[in-house]
PDB file of C-alpha atoms in Angstrom:
ATOM      1  CA  MET A   1      -7.326 -12.709  16.451  1.00  0.00           C
ATOM      2  CA  ASN A   2      -7.725  -8.928  16.425  1.00  0.00           C
ATOM      3  CA  THR A   3      -7.974  -6.527  13.497  1.00  0.00           C
ATOM      4  CA  TRP A   4      -4.391  -5.292  13.820  1.00  0.00           C
ATOM      5  CA  THR A   5      -2.961  -8.825  13.850  1.00  0.00           C
ATOM      6  CA  GLU A   6      -5.086  -9.817  10.857  1.00  0.00           C
ATOM      7  CA  ALA A   7      -4.046  -6.670   8.975  1.00  0.00           C
ATOM      8  CA  ARG A   8      -0.371  -7.245   9.813  1.00  0.00           C
ATOM      9  CA  ASP A   9      -0.501 -10.876   8.694  1.00  0.00           C
ATOM     10  CA  ALA A  10      -2.313 -10.017   5.445  1.00  0.00           C
ATOM     11  CA  LEU A  11       0.181  -7.237   4.710  1.00  0.00           C
ATOM     12  CA  ALA A  12       3.189  -9.428   5.547  1.00  0.00           C
ATOM     13  CA  ASN A  13       1.866 -12.190   3.265  1.00  0.00           C
ATOM     14  CA  ASP A  14       1.255  -9.692   0.456  1.00  0.00           C
ATOM     15  CA  LEU A  15       4.746  -8.200   0.842  1.00  0.00           C
ATOM     16  CA  GLU A  16       6.297 -11.657   0.882  1.00  0.00           C
ATOM     17  CA  ARG A  17       4.428 -12.554  -2.311  1.00  0.00           C
ATOM     18  CA  VAL A  18       5.331  -9.315  -4.135  1.00  0.00           C
ATOM     19  CA  VAL A  19       8.992  -9.222  -3.083  1.00  0.00           C
ATOM     20  CA  GLY A  20       9.323 -12.923  -3.859  1.00  0.00           C
ATOM     21  CA  SER A  21       7.890 -12.603  -7.349  1.00  0.00           C
ATOM     22  CA  ARG A  22       9.491  -9.286  -8.298  1.00  0.00           C
ATOM     23  CA  LEU A  23      12.945  -9.739  -6.732  1.00  0.00           C
ATOM     24  CA  LEU A  24      13.725 -13.249  -5.512  1.00  0.00           C
ATOM     25  CA  ASP A  25      12.255 -15.214  -8.423  1.00  0.00           C
ATOM     26  CA  PRO A  26      14.367 -13.324 -11.005  1.00  0.00           C
ATOM     27  CA  LEU A  27      17.469 -13.838  -8.833  1.00  0.00           C
ATOM     28  CA  ASP A  28      16.690 -17.520  -8.625  1.00  0.00           C
ATOM     29  CA  ILE A  29      16.412 -17.694 -12.418  1.00  0.00           C
ATOM     30  CA  LEU A  30      19.774 -15.974 -12.837  1.00  0.00           C
ATOM     31  CA  PHE A  31      21.762 -17.380  -9.934  1.00  0.00           C
ATOM     32  CA  GLY A  32      19.780 -20.220  -8.385  1.00  0.00           C
ATOM     33  CA  THR A  33      20.167 -18.698  -4.922  1.00  0.00           C
ATOM     34  CA  ALA A  34      16.776 -17.230  -4.055  1.00  0.00           C
ATOM     35  CA  ASP A  35      15.964 -20.105  -1.693  1.00  0.00           C
ATOM     36  CA  LEU A  36      18.684 -18.817   0.615  1.00  0.00           C
ATOM     37  CA  MET A  37      16.736 -15.555   0.939  1.00  0.00           C
ATOM     38  CA  ARG A  38      13.206 -16.946   1.506  1.00  0.00           C
ATOM     39  CA  ASP A  39      13.525 -17.269   5.291  1.00  0.00           C
ATOM     40  CA  ARG A  40      14.983 -13.785   5.501  1.00  0.00           C
ATOM     41  CA  LEU A  41      12.141 -12.467   3.351  1.00  0.00           C
ATOM     42  CA  THR A  42       9.537 -13.958   5.697  1.00  0.00           C
ATOM     43  CA  ALA A  43      11.091 -12.185   8.678  1.00  0.00           C
ATOM     44  CA  GLU A  44      11.598  -8.899   6.802  1.00  0.00           C
ATOM     45  CA  ALA A  45       8.049  -8.902   5.415  1.00  0.00           C
ATOM     46  CA  ARG A  46       6.670  -9.197   8.932  1.00  0.00           C
ATOM     47  CA  ALA A  47       8.946  -6.384  10.164  1.00  0.00           C
ATOM     48  CA  TRP A  48       7.955  -4.158   7.223  1.00  0.00           C
ATOM     49  CA  ALA A  49       4.279  -4.864   7.905  1.00  0.00           C
ATOM     50  CA  GLU A  50       4.684  -3.938  11.571  1.00  0.00           C
ATOM     51  CA  THR A  51       6.420  -0.690  10.594  1.00  0.00           C
ATOM     52  CA  LEU A  52       3.820   0.165   7.936  1.00  0.00           C
ATOM     53  CA  LEU A  53       1.011  -0.389  10.457  1.00  0.00           C
ATOM     54  CA  GLY A  54       2.887   1.031  13.432  1.00  0.00           C
ATOM     55  CA  GLN A  55       2.572   4.302  15.296  1.00  0.00           C
ATOM     56  CA  ASP A  56       5.698   5.957  13.827  1.00  0.00           C
ATOM     57  CA  ASP A  57       4.414   7.902  10.811  1.00  0.00           C
ATOM     58  CA  GLN A  58       7.885   8.849   9.591  1.00  0.00           C
ATOM     59  CA  ALA A  59       9.168   5.264   9.708  1.00  0.00           C
ATOM     60  CA  ALA A  60       6.008   3.980   8.001  1.00  0.00           C
ATOM     61  CA  THR A  61       6.213   6.574   5.237  1.00  0.00           C
ATOM     62  CA  HIS A  62       9.915   5.885   4.696  1.00  0.00           C
ATOM     63  CA  THR A  63       9.307   2.122   4.554  1.00  0.00           C
ATOM     64  CA  ALA A  64       6.425   2.509   2.091  1.00  0.00           C
ATOM     65  CA  ILE A  65       8.478   4.693  -0.233  1.00  0.00           C
ATOM     66  CA  ARG A  66      11.547   2.473   0.055  1.00  0.00           C
ATOM     67  CA  LEU A  67       9.527  -0.649  -0.819  1.00  0.00           C
ATOM     68  CA  VAL A  68       7.743   1.009  -3.739  1.00  0.00           C
ATOM     69  CA  SER A  69      11.071   2.288  -5.082  1.00  0.00           C
ATOM     70  CA  ALA A  70      12.726  -1.128  -4.833  1.00  0.00           C
ATOM     71  CA  LEU A  71       9.787  -3.116  -6.181  1.00  0.00           C
ATOM     72  CA  TYR A  72       8.729  -0.784  -8.987  1.00  0.00           C
ATOM     73  CA  PRO A  73      11.867   0.923 -10.318  1.00  0.00           C
ATOM     74  CA  GLY A  74      11.791   2.868 -13.535  1.00  0.00           C
ATOM     75  CA  ASP A  75      12.188   6.193 -15.216  1.00  0.00           C
ATOM     76  CA  ALA A  76       8.448   6.816 -15.452  1.00  0.00           C
ATOM     77  CA  PRO A  77       6.329   7.952 -12.495  1.00  0.00           C
ATOM     78  CA  PHE A  78       4.897   5.173 -10.328  1.00  0.00           C
ATOM     79  CA  ASP A  79       1.531   4.295 -11.877  1.00  0.00           C
ATOM     80  CA  PRO A  80       0.199   0.896 -10.776  1.00  0.00           C
ATOM     81  CA  PRO A  81      -3.139  -0.412 -12.071  1.00  0.00           C
ATOM     82  CA  ALA A  82      -6.199   0.705 -10.103  1.00  0.00           C
ATOM     83  CA  GLY A  83      -6.632  -2.765  -8.584  1.00  0.00           C
ATOM     84  CA  TRP A  84      -3.177  -2.636  -6.977  1.00  0.00           C
ATOM     85  CA  TRP A  85      -4.434  -0.038  -4.510  1.00  0.00           C
ATOM     86  CA  GLY A  86      -6.910  -2.567  -3.108  1.00  0.00           C
ATOM     87  CA  THR A  87      -4.156  -4.972  -2.040  1.00  0.00           C
ATOM     88  CA  PRO A  88      -2.912  -4.905   1.551  1.00  0.00           C
ATOM     89  CA  PHE A  89       0.349  -3.313   0.362  1.00  0.00           C
ATOM     90  CA  GLY A  90      -1.481  -0.755  -1.783  1.00  0.00           C
ATOM     91  CA  GLN A  91      -3.729   0.167   1.138  1.00  0.00           C
ATOM     92  CA  ALA A  92      -0.715   0.577   3.435  1.00  0.00           C
ATOM     93  CA  VAL A  93       1.002   2.826   0.874  1.00  0.00           C
ATOM     94  CA  ILE A  94      -2.023   5.082   0.348  1.00  0.00           C
ATOM     95  CA  ARG A  95      -2.707   5.365   4.086  1.00  0.00           C
ATOM     96  CA  ARG A  96       0.889   6.037   5.113  1.00  0.00           C
ATOM     97  CA  ALA A  97       2.586   7.728   2.145  1.00  0.00           C
ATOM     98  CA  GLY A  98      -0.179   8.702  -0.234  1.00  0.00           C
ATOM     99  CA  HIS A  99       0.600   8.325  -3.905  1.00  0.00           C
ATOM    100  CA  PRO A 100       4.373   8.510  -4.336  1.00  0.00           C
ATOM    101  CA  SER A 101       4.185  10.476  -7.588  1.00  0.00           C
ATOM    102  CA  ALA A 102       0.764  12.134  -7.918  1.00  0.00           C
ATOM    103  CA  VAL A 103      -1.212  14.893  -6.234  1.00  0.00           C
ATOM    104  CA  ALA A 104      -4.392  13.727  -7.966  1.00  0.00           C
ATOM    105  CA  VAL A 105      -5.469  10.473  -9.605  1.00  0.00           C
ATOM    106  CA  SER A 106      -8.117   9.403 -12.103  1.00  0.00           C
ATOM    107  CA  VAL A 107     -11.579   8.455 -10.921  1.00  0.00           C
ATOM    108  CA  SER A 108     -10.857   4.766 -11.622  1.00  0.00           C
ATOM    109  CA  VAL A 109      -7.675   4.847  -9.512  1.00  0.00           C
ATOM    110  CA  ALA A 110      -9.535   6.713  -6.739  1.00  0.00           C
ATOM    111  CA  ALA A 111     -12.167   3.976  -6.849  1.00  0.00           C
ATOM    112  CA  GLY A 112      -9.446   1.338  -6.483  1.00  0.00           C
ATOM    113  CA  MET A 113      -7.891   3.195  -3.571  1.00  0.00           C
ATOM    114  CA  LEU A 114     -11.241   3.483  -1.790  1.00  0.00           C
ATOM    115  CA  GLY A 115     -12.529   0.034  -2.728  1.00  0.00           C
ATOM    116  CA  ILE A 116     -15.687   1.452  -4.316  1.00  0.00           C
ATOM    117  CA  THR A 117     -17.085   1.942  -7.809  1.00  0.00           C
ATOM    118  CA  ARG A 118     -16.275   4.841 -10.100  1.00  0.00           C
ATOM    119  CA  GLN A 119     -19.878   5.980  -9.671  1.00  0.00           C
ATOM    120  CA  GLY A 120     -19.314   5.966  -5.911  1.00  0.00           C
ATOM    121  CA  VAL A 121     -16.320   8.266  -6.389  1.00  0.00           C
ATOM    122  CA  HIS A 122     -18.404  10.618  -8.543  1.00  0.00           C
ATOM    123  CA  ASP A 123     -21.147  10.631  -5.896  1.00  0.00           C
ATOM    124  CA  LEU A 124     -18.677  11.433  -3.115  1.00  0.00           C
ATOM    125  CA  ALA A 125     -17.115  14.209  -5.198  1.00  0.00           C
ATOM    126  CA  ASN A 126     -20.546  15.679  -5.982  1.00  0.00           C
ATOM    127  CA  ARG A 127     -21.372  15.698  -2.259  1.00  0.00           C
ATOM    128  CA  GLY A 128     -18.059  17.392  -1.416  1.00  0.00           C
ATOM    129  CA  LYS A 129     -16.622  14.336   0.352  1.00  0.00           C
ATOM    130  CA  LEU A 130     -13.778  14.081  -2.198  1.00  0.00           C
ATOM    131  CA  GLU A 131     -11.956  17.005  -3.793  1.00  0.00           C
ATOM    132  CA  ARG A 132     -11.796  17.224  -7.582  1.00  0.00           C
ATOM    133  CA  HIS A 133      -8.522  18.186  -9.238  1.00  0.00           C
ATOM    134  CA  PRO A 134      -7.285  17.464 -12.747  1.00  0.00           C
ATOM    135  CA  PRO A 135      -6.958  14.602 -13.666  1.00  0.00           C
ATOM    136  CA  GLY A 136      -9.644  13.531 -11.210  1.00  0.00           C
ATOM    137  CA  ILE A 137      -9.558  13.385  -7.398  1.00  0.00           C
ATOM    138  CA  THR A 138      -6.906  14.616  -4.962  1.00  0.00           C
ATOM    139  CA  VAL A 139      -4.919  11.980  -3.140  1.00  0.00           C
ATOM    140  CA  ALA A 140      -5.177  14.058   0.054  1.00  0.00           C
ATOM    141  CA  SER A 141      -8.984  13.883   0.018  1.00  0.00           C
ATOM    142  CA  ILE A 142      -8.831  10.133  -0.607  1.00  0.00           C
ATOM    143  CA  ARG A 143      -6.549   9.708   2.410  1.00  0.00           C
ATOM    144  CA  VAL A 144      -8.926  11.762   4.560  1.00  0.00           C
ATOM    145  CA  ARG A 145     -11.846   9.638   3.369  1.00  0.00           C
ATOM    146  CA  LEU A 146      -9.967   6.418   4.155  1.00  0.00           C
ATOM    147  CA  ALA A 147      -9.079   7.676   7.625  1.00  0.00           C
ATOM    148  CA  THR A 148     -12.694   8.584   8.434  1.00  0.00           C
ATOM    149  CA  ARG A 149     -14.648   5.725   6.852  1.00  0.00           C
ATOM    150  CA  ALA A 150     -12.586   2.576   7.251  1.00  0.00           C
ATOM    151  CA  PRO A 151     -11.029   1.009  10.322  1.00  0.00           C
ATOM    152  CA  ASP A 152      -7.384   1.980  10.460  1.00  0.00           C
ATOM    153  CA  PRO A 153      -5.191  -0.884  11.678  1.00  0.00           C
ATOM    154  CA  VAL A 154      -2.675   1.709  12.859  1.00  0.00           C
ATOM    155  CA  LYS A 155      -5.076   2.806  15.569  1.00  0.00           C
ATOM    156  CA  GLY A 156      -5.987  -0.767  16.509  1.00  0.00           C
ATOM    157  CA  ASP A 157      -4.944  -2.893  19.477  1.00  0.00           C
ATOM    158  CA  HIS A 158      -1.324  -4.040  19.031  1.00  0.00           C
ATOM    159  CA  THR A 159      -1.497  -7.064  21.277  1.00  0.00           C
TER     160      THR A 159
END
């Protein structure tokens, strides 16, 4: 199995888990009908994963924002815990759309996005590899760092 296939499968599984728990489970509690949607969710999660990891930046960005909006509605800005950014879905969102509601994030959130320690973020900022901006580190510099240091499934073999 290649990196792209593994990334797609991990992302599809994560999306299926999140959508199931945040949307289908509550519907099942209220109406008892979520089982009718499970097969559809499996197919949609795979399609979303392929779009999020695909070559079409506009489609990937739109899909990321649409999923975040549907899964995490509210009047407050989108502010998931730092650990969320380390999930396959969180990684797809940061790579393709950035942070939906912030230009800069705290050092702990930056660490979650990059999969490193807070001290590692401070070290990278001190060496000029990440850009500081109140309240911490710019999302743009985090995205650049992700693109240069970690394998990007988008650029992988799609076979």
